């Protein structure tokens, strides 16, 4: 989870990722941030994020992203 938080703080350092649960729906991240985030997660965690995981719910919070990463790892 620490690696994920490092990625998130690089993208938007002023967000409280412990409590924020509207990163996408609340427009905290813009489209460029989302693309960067997906790329960084894929690279750092050595996973491929398939289209079925590219839904707002998986990116609205750090906890949701972490759960997605774990689910992808479990599939591999």
mmCIF file of C-alpha atoms in Angstrom:
data_model
loop_
_atom_site.group_PDB
_atom_site.id
_atom_site.type_symbol
_atom_site.label_atom_id
_atom_site.label_comp_id
_atom_site.label_asym_id
_atom_site.label_seq_id
_atom_site.Cartn_x
_atom_site.Cartn_y
_atom_site.Cartn_z
ATOM 1 C CA UNK A 1 0.000 0.000 0.000
ATOM 2 C CA UNK A 2 2.920 2.353 0.688
ATOM 3 C CA UNK A 3 4.028 2.104 -2.941
ATOM 4 C CA UNK A 4 0.529 3.029 -4.080
ATOM 5 C CA UNK A 5 0.437 6.018 -1.730
ATOM 6 C CA UNK A 6 3.811 7.148 -3.095
ATOM 7 C CA UNK A 7 2.358 7.104 -6.619
ATOM 8 C CA UNK A 8 -0.734 9.010 -5.510
ATOM 9 C CA UNK A 9 1.249 11.685 -3.664
ATOM 10 C CA UNK A 10 3.365 12.241 -6.788
ATOM 11 C CA UNK A 11 0.195 12.922 -8.782
ATOM 12 C CA UNK A 12 -1.622 15.084 -6.217
ATOM 13 C CA UNK A 13 0.403 15.755 -3.047
ATOM 14 C CA UNK A 14 -2.255 17.836 -1.313
ATOM 15 C CA UNK A 15 -4.937 15.105 -1.092
ATOM 16 C CA UNK A 16 -5.688 13.139 2.085
ATOM 17 C CA UNK A 17 -5.733 9.632 0.640
ATOM 18 C CA UNK A 18 -6.706 8.105 3.972
ATOM 19 C CA UNK A 19 -10.157 9.706 3.821
ATOM 20 C CA UNK A 20 -10.788 10.819 0.217
ATOM 21 C CA UNK A 21 -13.241 8.544 -1.573
ATOM 22 C CA UNK A 22 -14.214 10.706 -4.545
ATOM 23 C CA UNK A 23 -10.942 11.004 -6.487
ATOM 24 C CA UNK A 24 -12.659 10.441 -9.834
ATOM 25 C CA UNK A 25 -16.276 11.373 -9.150
ATOM 26 C CA UNK A 26 -15.194 14.493 -7.240
ATOM 27 C CA UNK A 27 -12.859 15.485 -10.085
ATOM 28 C CA UNK A 28 -9.768 15.491 -7.866
ATOM 29 C CA UNK A 29 -7.945 13.754 -10.738
ATOM 30 C CA UNK A 30 -8.165 15.018 -14.300
ATOM 31 C CA UNK A 31 -7.863 12.743 -17.331
ATOM 32 C CA UNK A 32 -4.085 13.173 -17.538
ATOM 33 C CA UNK A 33 -3.737 12.242 -13.857
ATOM 34 C CA UNK A 34 -5.814 9.117 -14.403
ATOM 35 C CA UNK A 35 -3.729 8.008 -17.368
ATOM 36 C CA UNK A 36 -0.530 8.618 -15.385
ATOM 37 C CA UNK A 37 -1.958 6.733 -12.424
ATOM 38 C CA UNK A 38 -2.904 3.674 -14.484
ATOM 39 C CA UNK A 39 0.504 3.647 -16.132
ATOM 40 C CA UNK A 40 2.385 3.951 -12.834
ATOM 41 C CA UNK A 41 0.303 1.293 -11.082
ATOM 42 C CA UNK A 42 0.855 -1.094 -13.985
ATOM 43 C CA UNK A 43 4.591 -0.507 -13.952
ATOM 44 C CA UNK A 44 5.240 -0.479 -10.197
ATOM 45 C CA UNK A 45 3.062 -3.495 -9.414
ATOM 46 C CA UNK A 46 3.899 -5.335 -12.662
ATOM 47 C CA UNK A 47 0.248 -5.909 -13.514
ATOM 48 C CA UNK A 48 -1.966 -5.358 -16.525
ATOM 49 C CA UNK A 49 -5.140 -3.459 -15.732
ATOM 50 C CA UNK A 50 -7.707 -4.915 -18.117
ATOM 51 C CA UNK A 51 -10.661 -2.862 -19.330
ATOM 52 C CA UNK A 52 -13.038 -4.573 -16.890
ATOM 53 C CA UNK A 53 -11.184 -2.837 -14.037
ATOM 54 C CA UNK A 54 -11.297 0.618 -15.643
ATOM 55 C CA UNK A 55 -14.358 1.837 -13.759
ATOM 56 C CA UNK A 56 -14.649 4.870 -11.491
ATOM 57 C CA UNK A 57 -15.307 2.763 -8.398
ATOM 58 C CA UNK A 58 -11.838 1.206 -8.637
ATOM 59 C CA UNK A 59 -10.122 4.604 -8.696
ATOM 60 C CA UNK A 60 -12.197 6.736 -6.318
ATOM 61 C CA UNK A 61 -10.015 5.965 -3.289
ATOM 62 C CA UNK A 62 -6.636 4.527 -2.370
ATOM 63 C CA UNK A 63 -8.405 1.620 -0.660
ATOM 64 C CA UNK A 64 -10.379 0.822 -3.808
ATOM 65 C CA UNK A 65 -7.218 0.944 -5.931
ATOM 66 C CA UNK A 66 -5.423 -1.339 -3.493
ATOM 67 C CA UNK A 67 -8.330 -3.811 -3.599
ATOM 68 C CA UNK A 68 -8.217 -3.716 -7.408
ATOM 69 C CA UNK A 69 -4.462 -4.375 -7.427
ATOM 70 C CA UNK A 70 -4.959 -7.353 -5.103
ATOM 71 C CA UNK A 71 -7.795 -8.711 -7.262
ATOM 72 C CA UNK A 72 -5.652 -8.472 -10.402
ATOM 73 C CA UNK A 73 -2.759 -10.205 -8.655
ATOM 74 C CA UNK A 74 -5.082 -12.987 -7.499
ATOM 75 C CA UNK A 75 -6.180 -13.556 -11.113
ATOM 76 C CA UNK A 76 -2.621 -13.859 -12.396
#
